[in-house]
Amino acid sequence: MFKEYPTICVVDDEPSVCKALRRLIMSAGFNVITYSSGQAFWDEAPTREPDLLVLDVQMPTMTGLDLQKHLIASGRAIPILFISA
């Protein structure tokens, strides 16, 4: 039987942070999709809701908090873990 692993989306404007978190989370057995900005996630979000979002608080244009507000306003209830430098 095929087992589908949880998907975690990492949204951070620092490529090195995305790369490091991707490796760490994948080593724990999760699927990982990274996005370079809040707007990129909003525009390109996967068709299946992720099981968790890891959001950088401070990003240019759309912060992690801005993205959270957009998600709530659209009725999407995705668990969020905020990170900051």
Backbone as numpy.savetxt, mean C-alpha at the origin, in Angstrom:
# Nx Ny Nz CAx CAy CAz Cx Cy Cz
-4.93 -28.18 -3.70 -5.78 -27.00 -3.70 -4.89 -25.76 -3.70
-5.26 -24.77 -4.50 -4.50 -23.52 -4.61 -4.79 -22.62 -3.42
-3.75 -22.17 -2.75 -3.91 -21.27 -1.61 -3.53 -19.86 -2.04
-4.42 -18.92 -1.83 -4.13 -17.53 -2.16 -3.59 -16.82 -0.93
-2.42 -16.26 -1.06 -1.79 -15.58 0.05 -2.28 -14.14 0.14
-2.33 -13.57 1.34 -2.76 -12.18 1.48 -1.85 -11.23 0.69
-2.45 -10.15 0.21 -1.72 -9.15 -0.55 -1.58 -7.88 0.27
-0.36 -7.38 0.34 -0.07 -6.13 1.03 0.44 -5.14 0.00
-0.15 -3.94 -0.02 0.31 -2.88 -0.91 1.13 -1.88 -0.10
2.31 -1.57 -0.61 3.20 -0.60 0.01 3.18 0.65 -0.85
2.89 1.79 -0.23 2.83 3.07 -0.94 3.83 4.01 -0.30
4.93 4.29 -1.02 5.99 5.14 -0.50 6.72 5.77 -1.68
7.09 7.04 -1.54 7.76 7.74 -2.63 9.26 7.47 -2.69
9.80 6.75 -1.71 11.22 6.39 -1.70 11.40 4.98 -2.27
12.02 4.86 -3.45 12.19 3.53 -4.05 12.91 2.54 -3.14
13.90 3.02 -2.39 14.65 2.10 -1.51 13.77 1.56 -0.39
12.84 2.36 0.10 11.91 1.90 1.15 10.97 0.85 0.56
10.44 1.12 -0.63 9.55 0.15 -1.28 10.27 -1.17 -1.50
11.51 -1.10 -1.98 12.28 -2.31 -2.26 12.54 -3.11 -0.97
12.95 -2.42 0.09 13.26 -3.09 1.36 12.00 -3.71 1.97
10.90 -2.96 1.98 9.66 -3.50 2.55 9.13 -4.66 1.71
9.27 -4.55 0.40 8.82 -5.63 -0.48 9.56 -6.93 -0.14
10.88 -6.84 -0.01 11.68 -8.04 0.31 11.31 -8.60 1.68
11.18 -7.73 2.66 10.85 -8.18 4.01 9.48 -8.86 4.06
8.49 -8.23 3.46 7.12 -8.76 3.51 7.01 -10.05 2.70
7.68 -10.10 1.55 7.66 -11.33 0.75 8.33 -12.48 1.48
9.36 -12.18 2.28 10.04 -13.24 3.03 9.13 -13.87 4.08
8.07 -13.15 4.45 7.09 -13.68 5.39 5.95 -14.41 4.68
6.03 -14.50 3.35 5.06 -15.28 2.59 3.88 -14.52 2.02
3.93 -13.21 2.03 2.83 -12.41 1.50 3.11 -11.96 0.07
2.04 -11.70 -0.67 2.16 -11.05 -1.97 2.33 -9.55 -1.70
3.16 -8.88 -2.50 3.40 -7.45 -2.29 3.30 -6.72 -3.62
2.60 -5.59 -3.59 2.54 -4.69 -4.73 2.99 -3.33 -4.21
3.91 -2.68 -4.91 4.39 -1.37 -4.47 3.91 -0.28 -5.40
3.72 0.90 -4.82 3.31 2.09 -5.56 4.18 3.25 -5.11
4.53 4.11 -6.05 5.44 5.22 -5.75 4.76 6.47 -5.21
3.43 6.45 -5.15 2.70 7.61 -4.62 1.27 7.21 -4.28
0.64 8.05 -3.48 -0.76 7.83 -3.16 -1.63 7.90 -4.41
-1.30 8.84 -5.29 -2.06 8.99 -6.53 -1.91 7.75 -7.41
-0.70 7.18 -7.46 -0.49 5.97 -8.26 -1.35 4.82 -7.74
-1.43 4.66 -6.42 -2.29 3.61 -5.87 -3.75 3.90 -6.24
-4.18 5.13 -6.08 -5.57 5.50 -6.36 -5.91 5.22 -7.82
-4.98 5.53 -8.73 -5.23 5.36 -10.17 -5.08 3.91 -10.64
-4.17 3.15 -10.00 -3.82 1.82 -10.50 -4.12 0.69 -9.53
-4.91 0.94 -8.51 -5.16 -0.06 -7.47 -5.62 -1.39 -8.09
-5.19 -2.49 -7.49 -5.58 -3.80 -8.02 -7.09 -4.01 -7.95
-7.60 -4.86 -8.82 -9.05 -5.10 -8.86 -9.52 -5.76 -7.57
-8.69 -6.62 -6.97 -9.00 -7.23 -5.68 -8.42 -6.34 -4.59
-9.24 -5.99 -3.62 -8.77 -5.13 -2.53 -7.61 -5.80 -1.81
-6.55 -5.04 -1.51 -5.46 -5.62 -0.73 -5.92 -5.91 0.70
-5.21 -6.80 1.35 -5.53 -7.14 2.73 -4.99 -6.11 3.71
-3.98 -5.35 3.27 -3.37 -4.32 4.10 -2.68 -3.30 3.21
-2.75 -2.02 3.61 -1.98 -0.96 2.96 -0.92 -0.50 3.95
0.31 -0.37 3.47 1.37 0.26 4.25 1.60 1.60 3.58
1.25 2.68 4.27 1.28 4.03 3.69 2.29 4.92 4.38
3.10 5.59 3.58 3.99 6.62 4.09 3.12 7.83 4.43
3.34 8.42 5.59 2.54 9.58 5.99 2.86 10.78 5.11
4.14 11.04 4.87 4.54 12.23 4.10 5.00 11.85 2.70
4.18 12.21 1.72 4.53 12.05 0.31 4.08 13.30 -0.42
4.77 13.65 -1.49 4.33 14.82 -2.25 2.98 14.56 -2.93
2.26 15.59 -3.18 0.96 15.58 -3.86 -0.14 14.97 -3.01
-0.14 13.65 -2.81 -1.17 12.99 -2.00 -0.48 12.24 -0.86
-0.64 12.72 0.35 -0.03 12.06 1.51 -0.78 10.77 1.83
-0.21 9.99 2.72 -0.89 8.78 3.17 -2.23 9.10 3.82
-2.27 10.20 4.57 -3.53 10.60 5.21 -4.56 11.04 4.18
-4.11 11.72 3.11 -5.02 12.10 2.03 -5.61 10.86 1.36
-4.76 9.88 1.10 -5.23 8.64 0.48 -6.24 7.94 1.38
-5.98 7.91 2.68 -6.92 7.31 3.62 -8.27 8.02 3.54
-8.28 9.34 3.48 -9.54 10.10 3.38 -10.29 9.74 2.09
-9.57 9.62 0.98 -10.21 9.24 -0.30 -10.83 7.85 -0.21
-10.09 6.93 0.40 -10.60 5.56 0.53 -11.85 5.52 1.39
-11.84 6.22 2.50 -13.01 6.26 3.38 -14.20 6.88 2.65
-13.97 7.99 1.95 -15.05 8.68 1.23 -15.66 7.79 0.14
-14.84 6.88 -0.43 -15.35 6.00 -1.48 -15.94 4.70 -0.92
-15.93 4.56 0.41 -16.51 3.38 1.03 -15.60 2.17 1.08
-14.31 2.37 0.82 -13.36 1.25 0.84 -12.73 1.17 2.22
-12.92 0.04 2.88 -12.40 -0.16 4.23 -11.22 -1.13 4.19
-10.05 -0.59 3.95 -8.83 -1.40 3.89 -8.00 -1.09 5.14
-7.56 -2.10 5.87 -6.68 -1.83 7.02 -5.42 -1.12 6.57
-4.96 -0.16 7.37 -3.80 0.67 7.01 -2.79 0.66 8.14
-1.52 0.51 7.76 -0.41 0.68 8.67 0.37 1.89 8.15
0.45 2.95 8.96 1.17 4.15 8.56 2.63 4.06 8.98
3.52 4.53 8.10 4.94 4.61 8.44 5.41 6.03 8.18
6.50 6.41 8.85 7.05 7.75 8.67 8.55 7.69 8.92
9.27 8.60 8.30 10.74 8.61 8.44 11.17 9.04 9.80
